[in-house]
Short mmCIF file of C-alpha atoms in Angstrom, two decimals:
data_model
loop_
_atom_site.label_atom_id
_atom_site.label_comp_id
_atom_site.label_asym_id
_atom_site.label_seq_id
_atom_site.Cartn_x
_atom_site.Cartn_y
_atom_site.Cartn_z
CA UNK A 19 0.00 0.00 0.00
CA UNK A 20 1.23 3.33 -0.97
CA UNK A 21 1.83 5.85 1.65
CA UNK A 22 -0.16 9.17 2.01
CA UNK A 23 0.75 11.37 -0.03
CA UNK A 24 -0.13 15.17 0.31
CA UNK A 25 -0.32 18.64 -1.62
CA UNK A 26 1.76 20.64 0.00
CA UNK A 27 0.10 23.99 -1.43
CA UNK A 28 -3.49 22.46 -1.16
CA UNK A 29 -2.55 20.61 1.93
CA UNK A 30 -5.06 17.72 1.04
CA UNK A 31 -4.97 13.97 0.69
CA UNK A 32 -4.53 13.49 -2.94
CA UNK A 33 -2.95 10.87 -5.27
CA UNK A 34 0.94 11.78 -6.53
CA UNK A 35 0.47 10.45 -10.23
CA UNK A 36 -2.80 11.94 -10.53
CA UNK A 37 -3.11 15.11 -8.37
CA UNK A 38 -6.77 16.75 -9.65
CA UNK A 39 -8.09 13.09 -9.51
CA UNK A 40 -11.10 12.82 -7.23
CA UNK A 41 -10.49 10.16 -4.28
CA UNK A 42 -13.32 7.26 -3.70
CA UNK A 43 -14.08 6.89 -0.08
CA UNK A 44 -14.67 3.27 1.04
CA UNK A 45 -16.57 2.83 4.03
CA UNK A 46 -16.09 -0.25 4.42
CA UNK A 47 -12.75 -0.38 4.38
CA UNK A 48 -11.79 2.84 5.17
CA UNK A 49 -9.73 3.36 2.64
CA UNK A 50 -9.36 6.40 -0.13
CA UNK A 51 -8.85 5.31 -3.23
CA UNK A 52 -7.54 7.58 -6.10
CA UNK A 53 -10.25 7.28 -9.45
CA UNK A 54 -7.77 7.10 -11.96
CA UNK A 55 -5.50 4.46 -11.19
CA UNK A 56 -6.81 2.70 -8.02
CA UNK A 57 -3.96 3.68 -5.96
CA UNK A 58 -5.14 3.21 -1.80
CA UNK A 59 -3.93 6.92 -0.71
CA UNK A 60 -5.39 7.05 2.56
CA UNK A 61 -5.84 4.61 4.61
CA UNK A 62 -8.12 3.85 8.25
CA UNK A 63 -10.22 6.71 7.70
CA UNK A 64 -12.63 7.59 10.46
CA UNK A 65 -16.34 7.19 9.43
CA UNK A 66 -17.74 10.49 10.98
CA UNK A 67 -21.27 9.23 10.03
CA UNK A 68 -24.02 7.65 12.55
CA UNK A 69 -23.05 4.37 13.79
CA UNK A 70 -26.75 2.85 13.18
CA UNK A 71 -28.92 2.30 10.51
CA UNK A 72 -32.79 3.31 10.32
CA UNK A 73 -35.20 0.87 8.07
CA UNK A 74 -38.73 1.66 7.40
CA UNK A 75 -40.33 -1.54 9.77
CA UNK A 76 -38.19 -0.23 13.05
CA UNK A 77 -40.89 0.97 15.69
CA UNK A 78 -40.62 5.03 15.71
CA UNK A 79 -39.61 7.14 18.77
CA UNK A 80 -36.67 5.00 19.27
CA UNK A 81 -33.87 6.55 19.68
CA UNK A 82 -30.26 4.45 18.68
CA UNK A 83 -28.00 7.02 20.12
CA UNK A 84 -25.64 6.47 23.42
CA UNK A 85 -24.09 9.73 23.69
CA UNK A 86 -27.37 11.36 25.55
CA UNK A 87 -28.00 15.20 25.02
CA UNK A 88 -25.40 18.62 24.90
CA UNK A 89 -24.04 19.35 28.46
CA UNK A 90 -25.55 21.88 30.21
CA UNK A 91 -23.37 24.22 32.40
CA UNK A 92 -26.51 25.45 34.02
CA UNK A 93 -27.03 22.09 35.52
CA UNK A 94 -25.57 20.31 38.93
CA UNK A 95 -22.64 18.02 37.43
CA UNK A 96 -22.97 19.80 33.86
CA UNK A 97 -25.76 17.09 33.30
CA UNK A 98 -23.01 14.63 32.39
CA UNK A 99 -24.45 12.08 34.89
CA UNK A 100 -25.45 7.99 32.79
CA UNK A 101 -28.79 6.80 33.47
CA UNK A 102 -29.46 3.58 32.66
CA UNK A 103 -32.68 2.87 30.95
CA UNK A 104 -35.28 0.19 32.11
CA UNK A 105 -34.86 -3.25 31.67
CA UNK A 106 -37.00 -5.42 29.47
CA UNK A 107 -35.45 -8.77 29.49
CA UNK A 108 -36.07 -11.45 31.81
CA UNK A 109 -31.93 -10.90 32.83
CA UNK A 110 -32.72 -7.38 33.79
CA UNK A 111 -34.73 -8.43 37.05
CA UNK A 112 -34.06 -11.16 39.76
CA UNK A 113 -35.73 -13.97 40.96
CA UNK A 114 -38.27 -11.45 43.19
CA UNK A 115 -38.76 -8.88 40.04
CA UNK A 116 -36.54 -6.40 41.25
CA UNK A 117 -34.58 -4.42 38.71
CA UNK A 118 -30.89 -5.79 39.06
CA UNK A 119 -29.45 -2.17 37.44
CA UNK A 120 -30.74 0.86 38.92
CA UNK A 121 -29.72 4.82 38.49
CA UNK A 122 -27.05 5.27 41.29
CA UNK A 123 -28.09 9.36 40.48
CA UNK A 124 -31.48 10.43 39.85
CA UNK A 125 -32.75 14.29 38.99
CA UNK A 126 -32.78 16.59 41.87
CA UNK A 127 -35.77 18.45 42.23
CA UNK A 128 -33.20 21.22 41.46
CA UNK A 129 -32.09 20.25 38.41
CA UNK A 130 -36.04 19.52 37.39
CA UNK A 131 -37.24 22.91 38.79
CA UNK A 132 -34.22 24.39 36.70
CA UNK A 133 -35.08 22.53 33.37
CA UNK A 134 -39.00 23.33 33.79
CA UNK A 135 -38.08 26.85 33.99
CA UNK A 136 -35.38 27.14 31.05
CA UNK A 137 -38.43 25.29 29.22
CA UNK A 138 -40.21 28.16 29.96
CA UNK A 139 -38.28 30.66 28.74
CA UNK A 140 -37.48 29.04 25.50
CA UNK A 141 -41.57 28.79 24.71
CA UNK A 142 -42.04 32.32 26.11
CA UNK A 143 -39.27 33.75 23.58
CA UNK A 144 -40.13 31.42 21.20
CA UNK A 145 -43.61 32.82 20.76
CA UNK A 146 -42.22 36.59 20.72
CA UNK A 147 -39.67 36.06 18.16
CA UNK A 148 -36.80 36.47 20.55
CA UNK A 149 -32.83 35.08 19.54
CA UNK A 150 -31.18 32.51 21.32
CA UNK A 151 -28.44 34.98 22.90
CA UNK A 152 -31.51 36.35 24.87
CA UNK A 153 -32.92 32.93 25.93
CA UNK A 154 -29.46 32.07 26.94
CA UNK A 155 -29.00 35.70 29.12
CA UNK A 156 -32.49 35.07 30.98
CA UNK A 157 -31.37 31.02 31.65
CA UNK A 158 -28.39 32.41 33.35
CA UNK A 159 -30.13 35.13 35.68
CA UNK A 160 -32.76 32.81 36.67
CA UNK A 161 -29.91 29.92 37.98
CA UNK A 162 -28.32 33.07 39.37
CA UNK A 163 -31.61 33.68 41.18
CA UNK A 164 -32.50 30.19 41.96
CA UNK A 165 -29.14 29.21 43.25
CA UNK A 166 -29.35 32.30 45.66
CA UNK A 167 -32.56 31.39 47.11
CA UNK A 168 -33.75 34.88 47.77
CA UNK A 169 -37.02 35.41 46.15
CA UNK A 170 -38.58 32.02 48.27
CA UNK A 171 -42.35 32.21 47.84
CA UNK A 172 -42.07 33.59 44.43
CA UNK A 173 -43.70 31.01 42.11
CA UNK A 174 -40.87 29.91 39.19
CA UNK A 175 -42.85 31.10 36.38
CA UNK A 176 -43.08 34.60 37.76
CA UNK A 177 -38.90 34.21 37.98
CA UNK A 178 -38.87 33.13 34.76
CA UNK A 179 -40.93 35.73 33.40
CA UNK A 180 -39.07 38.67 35.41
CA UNK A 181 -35.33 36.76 33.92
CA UNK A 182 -37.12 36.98 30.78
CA UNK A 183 -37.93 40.96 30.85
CA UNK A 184 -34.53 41.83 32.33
CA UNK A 185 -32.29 39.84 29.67
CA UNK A 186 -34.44 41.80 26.81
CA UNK A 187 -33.31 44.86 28.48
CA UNK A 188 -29.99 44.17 29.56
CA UNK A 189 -29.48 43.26 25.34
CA UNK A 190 -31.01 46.20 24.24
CA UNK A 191 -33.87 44.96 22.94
CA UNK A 192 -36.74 45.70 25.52
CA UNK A 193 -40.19 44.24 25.49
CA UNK A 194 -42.98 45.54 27.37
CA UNK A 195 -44.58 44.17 30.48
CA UNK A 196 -48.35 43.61 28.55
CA UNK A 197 -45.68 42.07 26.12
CA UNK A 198 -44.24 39.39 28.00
CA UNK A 199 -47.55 39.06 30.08
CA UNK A 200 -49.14 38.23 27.04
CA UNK A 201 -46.77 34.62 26.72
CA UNK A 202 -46.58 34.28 30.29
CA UNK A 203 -49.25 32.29 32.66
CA UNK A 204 -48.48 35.46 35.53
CA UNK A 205 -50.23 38.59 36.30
CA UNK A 206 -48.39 42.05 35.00
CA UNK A 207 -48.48 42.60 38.37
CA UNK A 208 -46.14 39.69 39.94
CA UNK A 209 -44.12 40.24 37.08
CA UNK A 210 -43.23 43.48 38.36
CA UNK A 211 -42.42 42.58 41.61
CA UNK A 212 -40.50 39.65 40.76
CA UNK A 213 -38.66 41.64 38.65
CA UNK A 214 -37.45 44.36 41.19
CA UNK A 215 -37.02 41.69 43.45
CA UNK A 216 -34.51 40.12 41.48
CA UNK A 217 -32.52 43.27 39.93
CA UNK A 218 -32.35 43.80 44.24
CA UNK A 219 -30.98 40.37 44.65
CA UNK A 220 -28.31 40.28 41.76
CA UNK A 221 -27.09 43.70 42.99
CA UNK A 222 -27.94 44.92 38.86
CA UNK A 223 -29.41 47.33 37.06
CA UNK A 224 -30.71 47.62 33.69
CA UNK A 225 -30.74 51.12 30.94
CA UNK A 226 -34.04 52.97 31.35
CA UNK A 227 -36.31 52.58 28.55
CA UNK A 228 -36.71 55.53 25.85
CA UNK A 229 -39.06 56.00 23.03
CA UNK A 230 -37.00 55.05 20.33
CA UNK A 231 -36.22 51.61 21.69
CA UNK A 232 -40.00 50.84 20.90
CA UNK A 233 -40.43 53.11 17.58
CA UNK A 234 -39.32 51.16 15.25
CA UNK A 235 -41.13 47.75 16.06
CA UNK A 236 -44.70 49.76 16.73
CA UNK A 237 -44.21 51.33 13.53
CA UNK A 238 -43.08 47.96 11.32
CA UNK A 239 -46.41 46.34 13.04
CA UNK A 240 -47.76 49.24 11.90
CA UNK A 241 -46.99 49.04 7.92
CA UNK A 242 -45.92 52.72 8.42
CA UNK A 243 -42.84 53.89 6.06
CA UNK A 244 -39.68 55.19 7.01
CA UNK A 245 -40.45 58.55 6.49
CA UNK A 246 -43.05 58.38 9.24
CA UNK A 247 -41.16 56.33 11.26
CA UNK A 248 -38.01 59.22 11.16
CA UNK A 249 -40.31 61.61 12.30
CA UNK A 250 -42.06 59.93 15.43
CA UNK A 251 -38.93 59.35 16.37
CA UNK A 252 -38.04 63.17 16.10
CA UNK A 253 -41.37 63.98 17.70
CA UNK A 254 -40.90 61.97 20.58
CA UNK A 255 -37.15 63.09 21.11
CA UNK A 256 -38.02 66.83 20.84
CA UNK A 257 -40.91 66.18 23.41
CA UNK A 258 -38.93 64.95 25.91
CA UNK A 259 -36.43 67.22 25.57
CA UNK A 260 -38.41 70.32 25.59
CA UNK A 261 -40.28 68.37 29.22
CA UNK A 262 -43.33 68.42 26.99
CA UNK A 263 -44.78 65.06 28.73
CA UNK A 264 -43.43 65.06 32.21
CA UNK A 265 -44.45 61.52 34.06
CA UNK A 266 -45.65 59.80 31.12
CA UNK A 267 -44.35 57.13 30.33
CA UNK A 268 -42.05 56.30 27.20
CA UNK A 269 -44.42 53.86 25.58
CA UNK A 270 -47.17 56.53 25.47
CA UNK A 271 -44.84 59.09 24.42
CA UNK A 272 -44.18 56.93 21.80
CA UNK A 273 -47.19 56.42 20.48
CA UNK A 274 -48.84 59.54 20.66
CA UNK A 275 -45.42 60.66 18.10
CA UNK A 276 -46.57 57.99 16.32
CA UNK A 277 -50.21 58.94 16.11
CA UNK A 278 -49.07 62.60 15.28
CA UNK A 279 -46.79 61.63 12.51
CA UNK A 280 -49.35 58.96 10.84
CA UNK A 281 -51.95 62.04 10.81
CA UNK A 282 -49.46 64.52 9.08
CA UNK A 283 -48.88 62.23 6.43
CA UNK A 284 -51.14 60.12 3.86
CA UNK A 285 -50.87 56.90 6.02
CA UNK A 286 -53.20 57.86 9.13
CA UNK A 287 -53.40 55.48 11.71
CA UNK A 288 -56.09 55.18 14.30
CA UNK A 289 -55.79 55.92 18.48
CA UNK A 290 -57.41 52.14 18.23
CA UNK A 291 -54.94 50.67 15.80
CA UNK A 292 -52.03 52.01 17.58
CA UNK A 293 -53.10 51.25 21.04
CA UNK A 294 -53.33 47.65 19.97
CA UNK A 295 -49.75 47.59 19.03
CA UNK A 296 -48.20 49.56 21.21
CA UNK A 297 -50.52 47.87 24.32
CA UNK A 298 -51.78 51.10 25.30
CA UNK A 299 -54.97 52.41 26.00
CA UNK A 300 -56.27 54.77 23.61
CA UNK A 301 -57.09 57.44 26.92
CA UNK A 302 -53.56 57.53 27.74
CA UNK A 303 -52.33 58.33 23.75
CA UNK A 304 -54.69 61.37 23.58
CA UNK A 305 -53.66 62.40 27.27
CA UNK A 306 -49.98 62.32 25.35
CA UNK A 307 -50.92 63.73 22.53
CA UNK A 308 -53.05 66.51 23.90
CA UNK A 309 -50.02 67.67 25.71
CA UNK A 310 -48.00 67.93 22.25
CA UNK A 311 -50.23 68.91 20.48
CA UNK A 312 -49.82 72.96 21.06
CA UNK A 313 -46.45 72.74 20.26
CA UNK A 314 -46.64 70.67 17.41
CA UNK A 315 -44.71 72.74 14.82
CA UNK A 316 -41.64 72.93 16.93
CA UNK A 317 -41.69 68.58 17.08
CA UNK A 318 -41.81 68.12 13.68
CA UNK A 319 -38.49 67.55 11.67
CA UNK A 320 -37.71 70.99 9.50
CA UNK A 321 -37.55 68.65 6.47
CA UNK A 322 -40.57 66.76 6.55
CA UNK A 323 -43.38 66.61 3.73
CA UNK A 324 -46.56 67.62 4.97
CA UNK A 325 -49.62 65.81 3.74
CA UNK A 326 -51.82 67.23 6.34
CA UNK A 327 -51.13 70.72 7.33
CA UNK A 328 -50.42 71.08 10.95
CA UNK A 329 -53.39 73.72 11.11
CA UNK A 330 -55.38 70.74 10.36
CA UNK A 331 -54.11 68.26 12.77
CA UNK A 332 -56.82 67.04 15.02
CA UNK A 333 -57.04 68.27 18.41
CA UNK A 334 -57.38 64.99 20.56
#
């Protein structure tokens, strides 16, 4: 058998005689075998592929593999722990029926109170479109919290929940608290406890919350264009600046700018249809927006294209 040779500018397994040849894997053999000339170049070649095979009659939902699931940091022993799976064989049990091979280590209620909230989060993020990195952030907080034991009384879910809220902040990409109340089984209410709670018990903090971390989103949901969406923004800066809207909140701000921008141009939105996006009552976006209002010609951006004059704005 020929030795290996190699490419030294491709650096690649290749035949000598017949460099550009493309090499035939056997599997079998685990061998590579040059096309042209049959010449073994490689030889004991590791089969990276499964080590089973599936046919059509096997019963489904069993599963061939040994090597169990990822490890898990988050988990007591990094979840590298064997369990051994029931017996079904007459030589898995003794003469009195008694399993002869049992789990030396079975699941803390830790571990399972950890894994039913990290199952949790996923769904919760999962059904408001949120990335992995952010799943990952709130999994860490709430072991954080768990493993300090300081919010006792405090049902998981409402942990999860409050982990959940905090790692959308913490990543810059906020959510509301009708937002994640929505996907969550808890009350707006615990949420909000739970969550000062824990920023108290991790000794953190998170930014404050401005109107342009919610502009954008409101107006995609929204179908409004960019040019609208440039001057809400604007509009809800300026207010805030000038101390326009003292106390209210930035959600409201930002969607009364919205509502005032929509009306100026030729895609008008609705108090109703805006509320329902932003999750706020249509009351509290004409409150806003009545306080604005008066000074609406100092909001606006100087290059902006009036549809609607702002003469003809409506009041509320």
């Amino acid at each position: 058998m020929a030795s290996s040779s190699r490419d030294n500018h491709l650096n690649k397994v290749c035949c000598y005689s017949h460099p550009e040849a493309p090499l035939i894997e056997d599997y079998r053999a685990g061998d590579m075998i040059c096309s042209e000339c049959g010449l073994v170049v490689g030889d004991r070649v590791i089969d990276v592929g499964s080590e089973w095979r599936t046919f059509s009659n096997e019963k489904a939902g069993v599963d061939p593999s040994r090597v169990g699931g990822p490890e898990n940091p988050l988990l007591s022993g990094g979840d590298l722990s064997t369990m051994i799976g029931p017996g079904t064989g007459p030589a898995s049990f003794d003469a009195f029926g008694t399993a002869k091979y049992q789990n030396r280590r079975t699941m803390s209620s830790s571990d399972r109170a950890l894994i039913a909230a990290f199952k949790e989060i996923s769904t919760m993020a999962d059904r408001i479109n949120l990335p992995k990195t952010i799943t990952d952030r709130a999994n860490n907080l709430f072991k954080q919290v768990h493993d300090g034991k300081n919010l006792k009384g405090r049902s998981n879910d409402a942990k999860a929940s409050a982990c959940l809220y905090i790692a959308c902040r913490q990543e810059g990409v906020p959510r509301t608290f009708k937002e994640i109340c929505a996907v969550s089984k808890i009350s707006k209410k615990e949420i909000g406890r739970c969550f000062k709670l824990t920023l108290k018990a991790l000794a953190t903090s998170v930014d404050l919350i401005t109107t342009a971390d919610f502009m954008s989103r409101f107006c995609a949901n929204l179908d409004l264009p960019n040019v609208v969406q440039r001057a809400a923004t604007h509009i809800a800066r300026k207010a805030v600046e000038m101390d326009i809207v003292p106390g209210r909140s930035p959600i409201s701000v930002a969607a009364a700018a919205i509502y005032m921008a929509s009306q100026a141009s030729d895609n008008k939105k609705t108090h109703k249809e805006i509320g329902d996006i932003a999750g706020v009552a249509d009351v509290t976006i004409r409150q806003s927006y009545r306080l604005m209002y008066p000074h609406a010609a100092e909001l606006f951006p100087e290059d902006f294209n009036f549809f609607t004059p702002i003469d003809q704005l409506p009041p509320v």
